[in-house]
Amino acid sequence: MVHFRHKKTKSTNYEKRKLINIIESIIIKLEKNKFIDDDRYSSTKILSLSNSGKSKNFIYNYLIKKGVNKSQIQNNLNLMQQDDDNWELNSAKIFAKKKKLLEKNESYEKNLAKMARAGFSYDICKKILG
């Protein structure tokens, strides 16, 4: 049996720092030229997720996991609220239609629980489930 040995290359600290500096400069250039823009990303993601039936809580947590700044998220959620005061209610309607909550013969409590797990407030759930 033949054994192959892989030659391990060890990077020096200087090479690592040089690489980190190069990466940082690339990121700065991308941000400067608006190829990386957390504000625009969060606003478009809020719009697309709300149009697909996601709750405000789901959207907030999703963007936090993606590394977007909390203040940027909150600012964009506030702007969304100013543009359309009923956006989360409309999103809840989409969610209920997708999950067929209004058609199923399941109990009110089960449907309420599904919407609550999706992040919708009790008031919104009551309005949707009637």
PDB file of C-alpha atoms in Angstrom:
ATOM      1  CA  MET A   1       0.000   0.000   0.000  1.00  0.00           C
ATOM      2  CA  VAL A   2       1.265   3.446  -0.945  1.00  0.00           C
ATOM      3  CA  HIS A   3       0.941   6.321   1.495  1.00  0.00           C
ATOM      4  CA  PHE A   4       0.887   9.852   0.264  1.00  0.00           C
ATOM      5  CA  ARG A   5       2.078  12.622   2.481  1.00  0.00           C
ATOM      6  CA  HIS A   6       0.632  16.031   1.975  1.00  0.00           C
ATOM      7  CA  LYS A   7       3.080  18.777   2.407  1.00  0.00           C
ATOM      8  CA  LYS A   8       1.605  21.169   4.929  1.00  0.00           C
ATOM      9  CA  THR A   9       2.284  24.786   4.274  1.00  0.00           C
ATOM     10  CA  LYS A  10       2.374  27.038   7.270  1.00  0.00           C
ATOM     11  CA  SER A  11       1.514  30.662   6.763  1.00  0.00           C
ATOM     12  CA  THR A  12       3.477  33.178   8.696  1.00  0.00           C
ATOM     13  CA  ASN A  13       1.745  35.813  10.766  1.00  0.00           C
ATOM     14  CA  TYR A  14       2.915  38.409   8.279  1.00  0.00           C
ATOM     15  CA  GLU A  15       1.195  36.591   5.392  1.00  0.00           C
ATOM     16  CA  LYS A  16      -2.005  36.248   7.406  1.00  0.00           C
ATOM     17  CA  ARG A  17      -2.055  39.948   8.292  1.00  0.00           C
ATOM     18  CA  LYS A  18      -1.347  40.861   4.674  1.00  0.00           C
ATOM     19  CA  LEU A  19      -4.260  38.696   3.511  1.00  0.00           C
ATOM     20  CA  ILE A  20      -6.595  40.199   6.125  1.00  0.00           C
ATOM     21  CA  ASN A  21      -5.642  43.706   4.995  1.00  0.00           C
ATOM     22  CA  ILE A  22      -6.348  42.814   1.365  1.00  0.00           C
ATOM     23  CA  ILE A  23      -9.761  41.382   2.277  1.00  0.00           C
ATOM     24  CA  GLU A  24     -10.612  44.469   4.346  1.00  0.00           C
ATOM     25  CA  SER A  25      -9.658  46.798   1.492  1.00  0.00           C
ATOM     26  CA  ILE A  26     -11.839  44.812  -0.932  1.00  0.00           C
ATOM     27  CA  ILE A  27     -14.797  45.022   1.452  1.00  0.00           C
ATOM     28  CA  ILE A  28     -14.309  48.771   1.871  1.00  0.00           C
ATOM     29  CA  LYS A  29     -14.266  49.247  -1.924  1.00  0.00           C
ATOM     30  CA  LEU A  30     -17.417  47.139  -2.313  1.00  0.00           C
ATOM     31  CA  GLU A  31     -19.213  49.138   0.392  1.00  0.00           C
ATOM     32  CA  LYS A  32     -18.030  52.438  -1.116  1.00  0.00           C
ATOM     33  CA  ASN A  33     -19.386  51.447  -4.545  1.00  0.00           C
ATOM     34  CA  LYS A  34     -22.673  50.230  -2.992  1.00  0.00           C
ATOM     35  CA  PHE A  35     -22.161  46.576  -3.926  1.00  0.00           C
ATOM     36  CA  ILE A  36     -22.440  45.781  -0.224  1.00  0.00           C
ATOM     37  CA  ASP A  37     -25.168  47.841   1.421  1.00  0.00           C
ATOM     38  CA  ASP A  38     -26.820  46.466   4.575  1.00  0.00           C
ATOM     39  CA  ASP A  39     -29.437  49.202   4.588  1.00  0.00           C
ATOM     40  CA  ARG A  40     -30.625  48.445   1.065  1.00  0.00           C
ATOM     41  CA  TYR A  41     -30.383  44.700   1.727  1.00  0.00           C
ATOM     42  CA  SER A  42     -32.524  44.925   4.859  1.00  0.00           C
ATOM     43  CA  SER A  43     -35.176  47.128   3.248  1.00  0.00           C
ATOM     44  CA  THR A  44     -35.562  44.848   0.213  1.00  0.00           C
ATOM     45  CA  LYS A  45     -35.532  41.742   2.421  1.00  0.00           C
ATOM     46  CA  ILE A  46     -38.236  43.213   4.672  1.00  0.00           C
ATOM     47  CA  LEU A  47     -40.407  43.881   1.640  1.00  0.00           C
ATOM     48  CA  SER A  48     -39.902  40.461   0.058  1.00  0.00           C
ATOM     49  CA  LEU A  49     -40.346  38.519   3.308  1.00  0.00           C
ATOM     50  CA  SER A  50     -43.486  40.443   4.228  1.00  0.00           C
ATOM     51  CA  ASN A  51     -44.907  39.737   0.764  1.00  0.00           C
ATOM     52  CA  SER A  52     -44.286  36.040   1.377  1.00  0.00           C
ATOM     53  CA  GLY A  53     -46.248  35.995   4.650  1.00  0.00           C
ATOM     54  CA  LYS A  54     -43.546  36.446   7.275  1.00  0.00           C
ATOM     55  CA  SER A  55     -44.086  38.254  10.569  1.00  0.00           C
ATOM     56  CA  LYS A  56     -42.228  41.272  11.866  1.00  0.00           C
ATOM     57  CA  ASN A  57     -40.554  39.087  14.514  1.00  0.00           C
ATOM     58  CA  PHE A  58     -39.462  36.517  11.928  1.00  0.00           C
ATOM     59  CA  ILE A  59     -38.041  39.232   9.658  1.00  0.00           C
ATOM     60  CA  TYR A  60     -36.192  40.929  12.530  1.00  0.00           C
ATOM     61  CA  ASN A  61     -34.594  37.665  13.688  1.00  0.00           C
ATOM     62  CA  TYR A  62     -33.760  36.641  10.119  1.00  0.00           C
ATOM     63  CA  LEU A  63     -31.871  39.875   9.491  1.00  0.00           C
ATOM     64  CA  ILE A  64     -30.077  39.671  12.847  1.00  0.00           C
ATOM     65  CA  LYS A  65     -28.825  36.203  11.870  1.00  0.00           C
ATOM     66  CA  LYS A  66     -27.569  37.666   8.583  1.00  0.00           C
ATOM     67  CA  GLY A  67     -25.486  40.184  10.531  1.00  0.00           C
ATOM     68  CA  VAL A  68     -27.455  43.345   9.818  1.00  0.00           C
ATOM     69  CA  ASN A  69     -27.214  46.059  12.472  1.00  0.00           C
ATOM     70  CA  LYS A  70     -30.216  46.165  14.853  1.00  0.00           C
ATOM     71  CA  SER A  71     -30.708  49.908  14.393  1.00  0.00           C
ATOM     72  CA  GLN A  72     -30.764  49.542  10.587  1.00  0.00           C
ATOM     73  CA  ILE A  73     -33.363  46.786  10.866  1.00  0.00           C
ATOM     74  CA  GLN A  74     -35.526  48.808  13.239  1.00  0.00           C
ATOM     75  CA  ASN A  75     -35.216  51.908  11.065  1.00  0.00           C
ATOM     76  CA  ASN A  76     -36.302  49.996   7.952  1.00  0.00           C
ATOM     77  CA  LEU A  77     -39.182  48.333   9.831  1.00  0.00           C
ATOM     78  CA  ASN A  78     -40.310  51.794  10.955  1.00  0.00           C
ATOM     79  CA  LEU A  79     -40.129  53.044   7.363  1.00  0.00           C
ATOM     80  CA  MET A  80     -42.187  50.041   6.248  1.00  0.00           C
ATOM     81  CA  GLN A  81     -44.746  50.889   8.942  1.00  0.00           C
ATOM     82  CA  GLN A  82     -44.903  54.498   7.733  1.00  0.00           C
ATOM     83  CA  ASP A  83     -45.420  53.394   4.124  1.00  0.00           C
ATOM     84  CA  ASP A  84     -48.111  50.850   4.970  1.00  0.00           C
ATOM     85  CA  ASP A  85     -49.611  50.808   8.448  1.00  0.00           C
ATOM     86  CA  ASN A  86     -51.236  47.405   7.819  1.00  0.00           C
ATOM     87  CA  TRP A  87     -48.251  45.615   6.274  1.00  0.00           C
ATOM     88  CA  GLU A  88     -47.978  43.014   9.034  1.00  0.00           C
ATOM     89  CA  LEU A  89     -51.714  42.338   8.941  1.00  0.00           C
ATOM     90  CA  ASN A  90     -51.477  41.839   5.172  1.00  0.00           C
ATOM     91  CA  SER A  91     -48.503  39.550   5.698  1.00  0.00           C
ATOM     92  CA  ALA A  92     -50.521  37.541   8.220  1.00  0.00           C
ATOM     93  CA  LYS A  93     -53.328  37.175   5.662  1.00  0.00           C
ATOM     94  CA  ILE A  94     -50.819  35.791   3.174  1.00  0.00           C
ATOM     95  CA  PHE A  95     -49.512  33.382   5.814  1.00  0.00           C
ATOM     96  CA  ALA A  96     -53.036  32.198   6.659  1.00  0.00           C
ATOM     97  CA  LYS A  97     -53.835  31.631   2.979  1.00  0.00           C
ATOM     98  CA  LYS A  98     -50.582  29.725   2.378  1.00  0.00           C
ATOM     99  CA  LYS A  99     -51.198  27.473   5.363  1.00  0.00           C
ATOM    100  CA  LYS A 100     -54.920  27.224   4.544  1.00  0.00           C
ATOM    101  CA  LEU A 101     -55.776  28.178   8.110  1.00  0.00           C
ATOM    102  CA  LEU A 102     -59.115  29.674   7.128  1.00  0.00           C
ATOM    103  CA  GLU A 103     -60.176  26.582   5.159  1.00  0.00           C
ATOM    104  CA  LYS A 104     -59.162  23.814   7.536  1.00  0.00           C
ATOM    105  CA  ASN A 105     -61.518  22.360  10.079  1.00  0.00           C
ATOM    106  CA  GLU A 106     -58.824  22.516  12.748  1.00  0.00           C
ATOM    107  CA  SER A 107     -59.610  24.232  15.999  1.00  0.00           C
ATOM    108  CA  TYR A 108     -59.185  27.944  16.526  1.00  0.00           C
ATOM    109  CA  GLU A 109     -56.499  27.222  19.117  1.00  0.00           C
ATOM    110  CA  LYS A 110     -54.407  25.130  16.702  1.00  0.00           C
ATOM    111  CA  ASN A 111     -54.563  27.815  14.024  1.00  0.00           C
ATOM    112  CA  LEU A 112     -53.758  30.466  16.617  1.00  0.00           C
ATOM    113  CA  ALA A 113     -50.754  28.431  17.752  1.00  0.00           C
ATOM    114  CA  LYS A 114     -49.478  28.099  14.169  1.00  0.00           C
ATOM    115  CA  MET A 115     -49.643  31.838  13.653  1.00  0.00           C
ATOM    116  CA  ALA A 116     -48.052  32.533  17.034  1.00  0.00           C
ATOM    117  CA  ARG A 117     -45.154  30.193  16.232  1.00  0.00           C
ATOM    118  CA  ALA A 118     -44.707  32.127  12.989  1.00  0.00           C
ATOM    119  CA  GLY A 119     -44.199  35.270  15.108  1.00  0.00           C
ATOM    120  CA  PHE A 120     -47.510  37.089  14.704  1.00  0.00           C
ATOM    121  CA  SER A 121     -48.948  38.941  17.691  1.00  0.00           C
ATOM    122  CA  TYR A 122     -52.114  37.795  19.423  1.00  0.00           C
ATOM    123  CA  ASP A 123     -54.045  40.831  18.155  1.00  0.00           C
ATOM    124  CA  ILE A 124     -53.096  40.141  14.544  1.00  0.00           C
ATOM    125  CA  CYS A 125     -53.963  36.442  14.935  1.00  0.00           C
ATOM    126  CA  LYS A 126     -57.395  37.345  16.316  1.00  0.00           C
ATOM    127  CA  LYS A 127     -58.068  39.695  13.400  1.00  0.00           C
ATOM    128  CA  ILE A 128     -57.101  37.073  10.821  1.00  0.00           C
ATOM    129  CA  LEU A 129     -58.779  34.061  12.393  1.00  0.00           C
ATOM    130  CA  GLY A 130     -61.847  36.066  13.368  1.00  0.00           C
TER     131      GLY A 130
END
